[in-house]
Amino acid sequence: MSVRTQSSEHSAEAAHRAGFACFVGRPNAGKSTLTNALVGKKVAITSNRPQTTRHTVRGIVHRPEAQLILVDTPGLHKPRTLLGERLNDVVRTTWAEVDVIGFCLPANEKLGPGDRFIAKELAGIKRTPKVAVVTKTDLVDSKTLAEQLIAIDQLGKELGIEWAQIVPVSAVGDQQVELLADLLVPMLPESPPLYPEGDLTDEPEQVMVAELIREAALEGVRDELPHSIAVVVEEMLPREDRPADRPLLDIHANIYIERPSQKGIIIGPKGRRLKDVGIKSRKQIEALLGTPVFLDLHVKVAKDWQRDPKQLRKLGF
């Protein structure tokens, strides 16, 4: 079993490499947080609610000798709705197209049926190298970590997966995150850079803005809502008649839920919750776009949108 820690040597490759890596794992295994830590800027939505990433967000890690493009997929899970099935299809399509797969397994939770379900799917993908990434190591002691590493090694043997590496990391504590990038780079094909220097994601700004609003709307809501919220940015326009040194971007967005009864949860007593969502997401959006923003939010009901193909298309799925 090859477990890497910081002291490992890395060989310098002369040729430039560029390619795609994706992190897989059950919902809430730390995939988005890891993507953000590697890119060094917030590009994927992170939330302590499982199953929040819906778009394939690419984060781009630029290095002098390589460009690592991270594809963040939704968590693979047993689907209960049409949306769930579509999300699983997105995951499998992505796996077939990347150069290396990182399987995220939290150090603080024993391997469960969800991990096994994904590992079985991975075992069927023969050619792509697979790295087991043990996340959230800051939450456990060394004995628990050692037990988890052994369990992951065993799981690979049992299902016929040969791990290219097993790497413990903590994205929150910034431990071994750089090392993980060092280990993924040699698995990429030789290639000139695929994106311009300075690009951190190829996700359209409007989609990223919608994701930031959705993340703020998810925070602190009761458990029945995570899947029921979709956000669509209707327009983003610079306000006219503003002096060049004081620009303002007007953003109008709709937060869609499935039932009228959920409206009150999102808006909160006297509109306080929606106001908080606006304040929180506006800060994030301004940091992302580097410009002051006026954010106009409305809550609308799109009845049972997760089960309705027409509505799914309208909301971008």
PDB file of C-alpha atoms in Angstrom, residues 25-283:
ATOM      1  CA  GLY A  25     -17.367  10.502  -3.371  1.00  0.00           C
ATOM      2  CA  ARG A  26     -20.669  10.321  -1.634  1.00  0.00           C
ATOM      3  CA  PRO A  27     -22.386  13.609  -0.874  1.00  0.00           C
ATOM      4  CA  ASN A  28     -20.535  15.709   1.704  1.00  0.00           C
ATOM      5  CA  ALA A  29     -17.234  13.824   1.411  1.00  0.00           C
ATOM      6  CA  GLY A  30     -15.326  17.117   1.094  1.00  0.00           C
ATOM      7  CA  LYS A  31     -15.015  17.301  -2.705  1.00  0.00           C
ATOM      8  CA  SER A  32     -15.951  20.977  -3.148  1.00  0.00           C
ATOM      9  CA  THR A  33     -13.857  22.145  -0.192  1.00  0.00           C
ATOM     10  CA  LEU A  34     -10.856  20.311  -1.644  1.00  0.00           C
ATOM     11  CA  THR A  35     -11.415  21.884  -5.091  1.00  0.00           C
ATOM     12  CA  ASN A  36     -11.499  25.345  -3.498  1.00  0.00           C
ATOM     13  CA  ALA A  37      -8.342  24.665  -1.465  1.00  0.00           C
ATOM     14  CA  LEU A  38      -6.411  23.506  -4.535  1.00  0.00           C
ATOM     15  CA  VAL A  39      -7.488  26.430  -6.696  1.00  0.00           C
ATOM     16  CA  GLY A  40      -7.019  28.879  -3.821  1.00  0.00           C
ATOM     17  CA  LYS A  41     -10.221  30.781  -4.586  1.00  0.00           C
ATOM     18  CA  LYS A  42     -13.827  29.926  -4.013  1.00  0.00           C
ATOM     19  CA  VAL A  43     -15.138  28.271  -7.193  1.00  0.00           C
ATOM     20  CA  ALA A  44     -17.307  25.348  -6.086  1.00  0.00           C
ATOM     21  CA  ILE A  45     -20.210  25.752  -3.693  1.00  0.00           C
ATOM     22  CA  THR A  46     -19.520  24.265  -0.266  1.00  0.00           C
ATOM     23  CA  SER A  47     -22.270  23.613   2.202  1.00  0.00           C
ATOM     24  CA  ASN A  48     -22.719  21.342   5.163  1.00  0.00           C
ATOM     25  CA  ARG A  49     -25.859  20.056   3.462  1.00  0.00           C
ATOM     26  CA  PRO A  50     -25.223  16.904   1.422  1.00  0.00           C
ATOM     27  CA  GLN A  51     -25.914  16.963  -2.308  1.00  0.00           C
ATOM     28  CA  THR A  52     -25.529  20.660  -3.074  1.00  0.00           C
ATOM     29  CA  THR A  53     -23.289  20.705  -6.168  1.00  0.00           C
ATOM     30  CA  ARG A  54     -25.328  20.411  -9.335  1.00  0.00           C
ATOM     31  CA  HIS A  55     -23.136  21.911 -12.019  1.00  0.00           C
ATOM     32  CA  THR A  56     -19.843  20.550 -13.216  1.00  0.00           C
ATOM     33  CA  VAL A  57     -17.653  23.364 -11.920  1.00  0.00           C
ATOM     34  CA  ARG A  58     -14.108  23.323 -13.170  1.00  0.00           C
ATOM     35  CA  GLY A  59     -11.430  24.797 -10.965  1.00  0.00           C
ATOM     36  CA  ILE A  60      -8.081  25.399 -12.666  1.00  0.00           C
ATOM     37  CA  VAL A  61      -4.753  24.986 -10.876  1.00  0.00           C
ATOM     38  CA  HIS A  62      -2.009  26.838 -12.771  1.00  0.00           C
ATOM     39  CA  ARG A  63       1.612  25.793 -12.302  1.00  0.00           C
ATOM     40  CA  PRO A  64       4.704  26.634 -14.365  1.00  0.00           C
ATOM     41  CA  GLU A  65       4.994  23.003 -15.507  1.00  0.00           C
ATOM     42  CA  ALA A  66       1.337  21.964 -15.572  1.00  0.00           C
ATOM     43  CA  GLN A  67      -2.305  22.885 -15.633  1.00  0.00           C
ATOM     44  CA  LEU A  68      -4.647  20.751 -13.572  1.00  0.00           C
ATOM     45  CA  ILE A  69      -8.327  21.235 -14.381  1.00  0.00           C
ATOM     46  CA  LEU A  70     -10.626  20.010 -11.625  1.00  0.00           C
ATOM     47  CA  VAL A  71     -14.090  18.859 -12.506  1.00  0.00           C
ATOM     48  CA  ASP A  72     -16.420  18.829  -9.538  1.00  0.00           C
ATOM     49  CA  THR A  73     -19.348  16.448 -10.020  1.00  0.00           C
ATOM     50  CA  PRO A  74     -22.475  15.980  -7.917  1.00  0.00           C
ATOM     51  CA  GLY A  75     -22.247  13.166  -5.375  1.00  0.00           C
ATOM     52  CA  LEU A  76     -23.318   9.827  -6.827  1.00  0.00           C
ATOM     53  CA  HIS A  77     -26.306   8.477  -4.919  1.00  0.00           C
ATOM     54  CA  LYS A  78     -29.293   6.160  -5.299  1.00  0.00           C
ATOM     55  CA  PRO A  79     -31.691   8.335  -7.310  1.00  0.00           C
ATOM     56  CA  ARG A  80     -35.252   8.933  -6.121  1.00  0.00           C
ATOM     57  CA  THR A  81     -36.306  11.554  -8.679  1.00  0.00           C
ATOM     58  CA  LEU A  82     -35.707  12.411 -12.323  1.00  0.00           C
ATOM     59  CA  LEU A  83     -33.247  15.086 -11.141  1.00  0.00           C
ATOM     60  CA  GLY A  84     -31.371  12.404  -9.185  1.00  0.00           C
ATOM     61  CA  GLU A  85     -31.102  10.200 -12.287  1.00  0.00           C
ATOM     62  CA  ARG A  86     -29.837  13.099 -14.395  1.00  0.00           C
ATOM     63  CA  LEU A  87     -27.218  13.949 -11.761  1.00  0.00           C
ATOM     64  CA  ASN A  88     -25.955  10.343 -11.752  1.00  0.00           C
ATOM     65  CA  ASP A  89     -25.705  10.368 -15.566  1.00  0.00           C
ATOM     66  CA  VAL A  90     -23.644  13.573 -15.350  1.00  0.00           C
ATOM     67  CA  VAL A  91     -21.269  11.834 -12.923  1.00  0.00           C
ATOM     68  CA  ARG A  92     -20.703   8.752 -15.091  1.00  0.00           C
ATOM     69  CA  THR A  93     -20.199  10.813 -18.250  1.00  0.00           C
ATOM     70  CA  THR A  94     -17.593  12.902 -16.434  1.00  0.00           C
ATOM     71  CA  TRP A  95     -15.712   9.857 -15.121  1.00  0.00           C
ATOM     72  CA  ALA A  96     -15.363   8.505 -18.645  1.00  0.00           C
ATOM     73  CA  GLU A  97     -13.736  11.736 -19.866  1.00  0.00           C
ATOM     74  CA  VAL A  98     -11.144  12.658 -17.228  1.00  0.00           C
ATOM     75  CA  ASP A  99      -7.450  11.740 -16.950  1.00  0.00           C
ATOM     76  CA  VAL A 100      -7.460  10.867 -13.248  1.00  0.00           C
ATOM     77  CA  ILE A 101     -10.146  10.248 -10.608  1.00  0.00           C
ATOM     78  CA  GLY A 102      -9.751  11.214  -6.939  1.00  0.00           C
ATOM     79  CA  PHE A 103     -12.075   9.176  -4.700  1.00  0.00           C
ATOM     80  CA  CYS A 104     -12.782  11.266  -1.572  1.00  0.00           C
ATOM     81  CA  LEU A 105     -13.359   9.334   1.646  1.00  0.00           C
ATOM     82  CA  PRO A 106     -13.720  11.275   4.921  1.00  0.00           C
ATOM     83  CA  ALA A 107     -11.266  10.181   7.634  1.00  0.00           C
ATOM     84  CA  ASN A 108     -13.873  10.702  10.346  1.00  0.00           C
ATOM     85  CA  GLU A 109     -16.518   8.288   9.013  1.00  0.00           C
ATOM     86  CA  LYS A 110     -16.203   4.523   8.638  1.00  0.00           C
ATOM     87  CA  LEU A 111     -16.562   3.202   5.088  1.00  0.00           C
ATOM     88  CA  GLY A 112     -20.255   2.615   4.447  1.00  0.00           C
ATOM     89  CA  PRO A 113     -22.596   1.260   1.765  1.00  0.00           C
ATOM     90  CA  GLY A 114     -22.453   4.602  -0.103  1.00  0.00           C
ATOM     91  CA  ASP A 115     -18.653   4.381  -0.439  1.00  0.00           C
ATOM     92  CA  ARG A 116     -18.891   0.763  -1.559  1.00  0.00           C
ATOM     93  CA  PHE A 117     -21.563   1.668  -4.138  1.00  0.00           C
ATOM     94  CA  ILE A 118     -19.211   4.252  -5.688  1.00  0.00           C
ATOM     95  CA  ALA A 119     -16.129   2.013  -5.423  1.00  0.00           C
ATOM     96  CA  LYS A 120     -17.978  -0.721  -7.374  1.00  0.00           C
ATOM     97  CA  GLU A 121     -18.806   1.799 -10.102  1.00  0.00           C
ATOM     98  CA  LEU A 122     -15.150   2.920 -10.155  1.00  0.00           C
ATOM     99  CA  ALA A 123     -13.932  -0.674 -10.442  1.00  0.00           C
ATOM    100  CA  GLY A 124     -15.755  -0.830 -13.775  1.00  0.00           C
ATOM    101  CA  ILE A 125     -13.714   2.078 -15.182  1.00  0.00           C
ATOM    102  CA  LYS A 126     -10.514   0.312 -16.097  1.00  0.00           C
ATOM    103  CA  ARG A 127      -8.128   2.720 -17.815  1.00  0.00           C
ATOM    104  CA  THR A 128      -8.340   5.835 -15.649  1.00  0.00           C
ATOM    105  CA  PRO A 129      -5.882   6.036 -12.700  1.00  0.00           C
ATOM    106  CA  LYS A 130      -7.615   6.307  -9.331  1.00  0.00           C
ATOM    107  CA  VAL A 131      -6.268   8.088  -6.267  1.00  0.00           C
ATOM    108  CA  ALA A 132      -7.897   7.535  -2.869  1.00  0.00           C
ATOM    109  CA  VAL A 133      -8.040  10.925  -1.118  1.00  0.00           C
ATOM    110  CA  VAL A 134      -8.666  10.663   2.618  1.00  0.00           C
ATOM    111  CA  THR A 135     -10.297  13.997   3.493  1.00  0.00           C
ATOM    112  CA  LYS A 136     -10.985  15.804   6.789  1.00  0.00           C
ATOM    113  CA  THR A 137      -7.861  14.387   8.509  1.00  0.00           C
ATOM    114  CA  ASP A 138      -7.925  17.376  10.887  1.00  0.00           C
ATOM    115  CA  LEU A 139     -10.945  15.762  12.589  1.00  0.00           C
ATOM    116  CA  VAL A 140      -9.249  12.497  13.663  1.00  0.00           C
ATOM    117  CA  ASP A 141      -6.250  11.211  15.642  1.00  0.00           C
ATOM    118  CA  SER A 142      -3.442   9.237  14.022  1.00  0.00           C
ATOM    119  CA  LYS A 143      -4.791   5.843  15.131  1.00  0.00           C
ATOM    120  CA  THR A 144      -8.199   6.460  13.500  1.00  0.00           C
ATOM    121  CA  LEU A 145      -6.457   7.722  10.353  1.00  0.00           C
ATOM    122  CA  ALA A 146      -4.262   4.617  10.163  1.00  0.00           C
ATOM    123  CA  GLU A 147      -7.338   2.373  10.489  1.00  0.00           C
ATOM    124  CA  GLN A 148      -9.080   4.265   7.694  1.00  0.00           C
ATOM    125  CA  LEU A 149      -6.044   3.972   5.391  1.00  0.00           C
ATOM    126  CA  ILE A 150      -5.944   0.199   5.938  1.00  0.00           C
ATOM    127  CA  ALA A 151      -9.712  -0.095   5.329  1.00  0.00           C
ATOM    128  CA  ILE A 152      -9.389   1.818   2.023  1.00  0.00           C
ATOM    129  CA  ASP A 153      -6.471  -0.362   0.917  1.00  0.00           C
ATOM    130  CA  GLN A 154      -8.578  -3.455   1.718  1.00  0.00           C
ATOM    131  CA  LEU A 155     -11.595  -2.098  -0.180  1.00  0.00           C
ATOM    132  CA  GLY A 156      -9.400  -1.653  -3.266  1.00  0.00           C
ATOM    133  CA  LYS A 157      -8.059  -5.213  -3.032  1.00  0.00           C
ATOM    134  CA  GLU A 158     -11.537  -6.619  -2.547  1.00  0.00           C
ATOM    135  CA  LEU A 159     -12.976  -4.902  -5.640  1.00  0.00           C
ATOM    136  CA  GLY A 160      -9.881  -5.150  -7.823  1.00  0.00           C
ATOM    137  CA  ILE A 161      -9.090  -1.419  -7.787  1.00  0.00           C
ATOM    138  CA  GLU A 162      -5.403  -0.610  -7.817  1.00  0.00           C
ATOM    139  CA  TRP A 163      -5.020   2.774  -6.108  1.00  0.00           C
ATOM    140  CA  ALA A 164      -2.369   4.862  -7.878  1.00  0.00           C
ATOM    141  CA  GLN A 165      -1.905   6.587  -4.491  1.00  0.00           C
ATOM    142  CA  ILE A 166      -3.628   6.887  -1.131  1.00  0.00           C
ATOM    143  CA  VAL A 167      -3.260  10.467   0.123  1.00  0.00           C
ATOM    144  CA  PRO A 168      -4.484  11.844   3.470  1.00  0.00           C
ATOM    145  CA  VAL A 169      -5.367  15.567   3.265  1.00  0.00           C
ATOM    146  CA  SER A 170      -7.065  18.297   5.224  1.00  0.00           C
ATOM    147  CA  ALA A 171      -8.398  21.063   2.990  1.00  0.00           C
ATOM    148  CA  VAL A 172      -9.485  23.092   6.027  1.00  0.00           C
ATOM    149  CA  GLY A 173      -6.113  22.725   7.791  1.00  0.00           C
ATOM    150  CA  ASP A 174      -4.285  23.092   4.444  1.00  0.00           C
ATOM    151  CA  GLN A 175      -2.339  19.874   5.054  1.00  0.00           C
ATOM    152  CA  GLN A 176      -0.948  17.955   2.069  1.00  0.00           C
ATOM    153  CA  VAL A 177      -3.167  19.808  -0.418  1.00  0.00           C
ATOM    154  CA  GLU A 178      -0.127  20.869  -2.484  1.00  0.00           C
ATOM    155  CA  LEU A 179       1.253  17.343  -2.266  1.00  0.00           C
ATOM    156  CA  LEU A 180      -1.991  16.018  -3.752  1.00  0.00           C
ATOM    157  CA  ALA A 181      -1.544  18.351  -6.744  1.00  0.00           C
ATOM    158  CA  ASP A 182       2.092  17.159  -7.056  1.00  0.00           C
ATOM    159  CA  LEU A 183       0.861  13.560  -7.275  1.00  0.00           C
ATOM    160  CA  LEU A 184      -1.972  14.233  -9.737  1.00  0.00           C
ATOM    161  CA  VAL A 185       0.150  16.218 -12.220  1.00  0.00           C
ATOM    162  CA  PRO A 186       2.343  13.283 -13.462  1.00  0.00           C
ATOM    163  CA  MET A 187      -0.860  11.367 -14.290  1.00  0.00           C
ATOM    164  CA  LEU A 188      -1.906  14.052 -16.812  1.00  0.00           C
ATOM    165  CA  PRO A 189      -1.007  13.830 -20.504  1.00  0.00           C
ATOM    166  CA  GLU A 190       1.727  16.004 -21.988  1.00  0.00           C
ATOM    167  CA  SER A 191      -0.031  19.031 -23.413  1.00  0.00           C
ATOM    168  CA  PRO A 192       0.236  22.815 -23.675  1.00  0.00           C
ATOM    169  CA  PRO A 193      -2.062  24.765 -21.291  1.00  0.00           C
ATOM    170  CA  LEU A 194      -5.747  24.331 -22.178  1.00  0.00           C
ATOM    171  CA  TYR A 195      -6.919  27.583 -20.534  1.00  0.00           C
ATOM    172  CA  PRO A 196      -5.453  31.104 -20.437  1.00  0.00           C
ATOM    173  CA  GLU A 197      -3.227  31.915 -17.459  1.00  0.00           C
ATOM    174  CA  GLY A 198      -5.319  33.561 -14.748  1.00  0.00           C
ATOM    175  CA  ASP A 199      -8.565  31.721 -15.502  1.00  0.00           C
ATOM    176  CA  LEU A 200      -9.780  29.935 -12.365  1.00  0.00           C
ATOM    177  CA  THR A 201     -12.924  28.384 -13.781  1.00  0.00           C
ATOM    178  CA  ASP A 202     -14.709  28.187 -17.127  1.00  0.00           C
ATOM    179  CA  GLU A 203     -18.101  28.306 -15.437  1.00  0.00           C
ATOM    180  CA  PRO A 204     -20.090  31.288 -16.781  1.00  0.00           C
ATOM    181  CA  GLU A 205     -20.217  34.075 -14.183  1.00  0.00           C
ATOM    182  CA  GLN A 206     -24.003  33.986 -14.106  1.00  0.00           C
ATOM    183  CA  VAL A 207     -23.991  30.314 -13.070  1.00  0.00           C
ATOM    184  CA  MET A 208     -21.426  30.954 -10.349  1.00  0.00           C
ATOM    185  CA  VAL A 209     -23.442  33.891  -9.020  1.00  0.00           C
ATOM    186  CA  ALA A 210     -26.553  31.666  -8.910  1.00  0.00           C
ATOM    187  CA  GLU A 211     -24.564  29.025  -7.001  1.00  0.00           C
ATOM    188  CA  LEU A 212     -23.397  31.568  -4.403  1.00  0.00           C
ATOM    189  CA  ILE A 213     -26.981  32.738  -3.837  1.00  0.00           C
ATOM    190  CA  ARG A 214     -28.121  29.131  -3.557  1.00  0.00           C
ATOM    191  CA  GLU A 215     -25.387  28.377  -1.035  1.00  0.00           C
ATOM    192  CA  ALA A 216     -26.479  31.310   1.138  1.00  0.00           C
ATOM    193  CA  ALA A 217     -30.139  30.271   0.827  1.00  0.00           C
ATOM    194  CA  LEU A 218     -29.309  26.719   1.954  1.00  0.00           C
ATOM    195  CA  GLU A 219     -27.564  27.814   5.114  1.00  0.00           C
ATOM    196  CA  GLY A 220     -29.557  27.108   8.242  1.00  0.00           C
ATOM    197  CA  VAL A 221     -32.669  25.838   6.445  1.00  0.00           C
ATOM    198  CA  ARG A 222     -34.429  22.790   7.698  1.00  0.00           C
ATOM    199  CA  ASP A 223     -33.463  19.454   6.210  1.00  0.00           C
ATOM    200  CA  GLU A 224     -36.383  19.140   3.799  1.00  0.00           C
ATOM    201  CA  LEU A 225     -35.179  21.985   1.589  1.00  0.00           C
ATOM    202  CA  PRO A 226     -31.713  21.188   0.142  1.00  0.00           C
ATOM    203  CA  HIS A 227     -33.004  19.624  -3.071  1.00  0.00           C
ATOM    204  CA  SER A 228     -35.938  21.977  -3.411  1.00  0.00           C
ATOM    205  CA  ILE A 229     -33.995  25.172  -4.079  1.00  0.00           C
ATOM    206  CA  ALA A 230     -32.877  26.304  -7.521  1.00  0.00           C
ATOM    207  CA  VAL A 231     -31.602  29.770  -8.385  1.00  0.00           C
ATOM    208  CA  VAL A 232     -31.767  31.450 -11.779  1.00  0.00           C
ATOM    209  CA  VAL A 233     -30.025  34.774 -12.446  1.00  0.00           C
ATOM    210  CA  GLU A 234     -32.412  36.587 -14.782  1.00  0.00           C
ATOM    211  CA  GLU A 235     -30.047  39.455 -15.606  1.00  0.00           C
ATOM    212  CA  MET A 236     -26.700  40.994 -14.723  1.00  0.00           C
ATOM    213  CA  LEU A 237     -26.223  44.515 -16.083  1.00  0.00           C
ATOM    214  CA  PRO A 238     -23.884  47.383 -15.220  1.00  0.00           C
ATOM    215  CA  ARG A 239     -26.019  50.303 -13.964  1.00  0.00           C
ATOM    216  CA  GLU A 240     -26.045  53.155 -16.437  1.00  0.00           C
ATOM    217  CA  ASP A 241     -25.034  56.735 -15.555  1.00  0.00           C
ATOM    218  CA  ARG A 242     -22.444  55.623 -12.991  1.00  0.00           C
ATOM    219  CA  PRO A 243     -19.000  57.311 -12.939  1.00  0.00           C
ATOM    220  CA  ALA A 244     -16.232  55.009 -14.220  1.00  0.00           C
ATOM    221  CA  ASP A 245     -14.562  54.881 -10.794  1.00  0.00           C
ATOM    222  CA  ARG A 246     -17.832  53.886  -9.044  1.00  0.00           C
ATOM    223  CA  PRO A 247     -19.414  51.114 -11.115  1.00  0.00           C
ATOM    224  CA  LEU A 248     -22.422  49.148  -9.841  1.00  0.00           C
ATOM    225  CA  LEU A 249     -23.691  45.839 -11.183  1.00  0.00           C
ATOM    226  CA  ASP A 250     -27.443  45.171 -10.957  1.00  0.00           C
ATOM    227  CA  ILE A 251     -28.234  41.477 -10.477  1.00  0.00           C
ATOM    228  CA  HIS A 252     -31.825  40.214 -10.552  1.00  0.00           C
ATOM    229  CA  ALA A 253     -32.288  36.613  -9.441  1.00  0.00           C
ATOM    230  CA  ASN A 254     -35.143  34.258  -8.620  1.00  0.00           C
ATOM    231  CA  ILE A 255     -34.976  31.598  -5.911  1.00  0.00           C
ATOM    232  CA  TYR A 256     -37.300  28.751  -6.926  1.00  0.00           C
ATOM    233  CA  ILE A 257     -38.854  26.323  -4.464  1.00  0.00           C
ATOM    234  CA  GLU A 258     -41.319  23.494  -5.050  1.00  0.00           C
ATOM    235  CA  ARG A 259     -44.230  24.313  -2.731  1.00  0.00           C
ATOM    236  CA  PRO A 260     -45.916  27.493  -1.467  1.00  0.00           C
ATOM    237  CA  SER A 261     -45.381  26.268   2.122  1.00  0.00           C
ATOM    238  CA  GLN A 262     -41.607  26.523   1.623  1.00  0.00           C
ATOM    239  CA  LYS A 263     -41.808  30.210   0.761  1.00  0.00           C
ATOM    240  CA  GLY A 264     -42.091  31.284   4.397  1.00  0.00           C
ATOM    241  CA  ILE A 265     -39.036  29.195   5.345  1.00  0.00           C
ATOM    242  CA  ILE A 266     -36.864  30.979   2.782  1.00  0.00           C
ATOM    243  CA  ILE A 267     -38.247  34.472   3.422  1.00  0.00           C
ATOM    244  CA  GLY A 268     -38.319  34.154   7.235  1.00  0.00           C
ATOM    245  CA  PRO A 269     -40.278  36.272   9.730  1.00  0.00           C
ATOM    246  CA  LYS A 270     -40.701  39.831   8.379  1.00  0.00           C
ATOM    247  CA  GLY A 271     -38.396  38.927   5.458  1.00  0.00           C
ATOM    248  CA  ARG A 272     -35.335  38.718   7.722  1.00  0.00           C
ATOM    249  CA  ARG A 273     -34.004  35.440   6.357  1.00  0.00           C
ATOM    250  CA  LEU A 274     -34.164  36.537   2.734  1.00  0.00           C
ATOM    251  CA  LYS A 275     -32.419  39.769   3.706  1.00  0.00           C
ATOM    252  CA  ASP A 276     -29.597  37.748   5.343  1.00  0.00           C
ATOM    253  CA  VAL A 277     -29.329  35.585   2.220  1.00  0.00           C
ATOM    254  CA  GLY A 278     -28.977  38.775   0.164  1.00  0.00           C
ATOM    255  CA  ILE A 279     -26.296  40.279   2.416  1.00  0.00           C
ATOM    256  CA  LYS A 280     -24.268  37.079   2.647  1.00  0.00           C
ATOM    257  CA  SER A 281     -24.380  36.223  -1.063  1.00  0.00           C
ATOM    258  CA  ARG A 282     -23.753  39.821  -2.131  1.00  0.00           C
ATOM    259  CA  LYS A 283     -20.431  39.824  -0.235  1.00  0.00           C
TER     260      LYS A 283
END
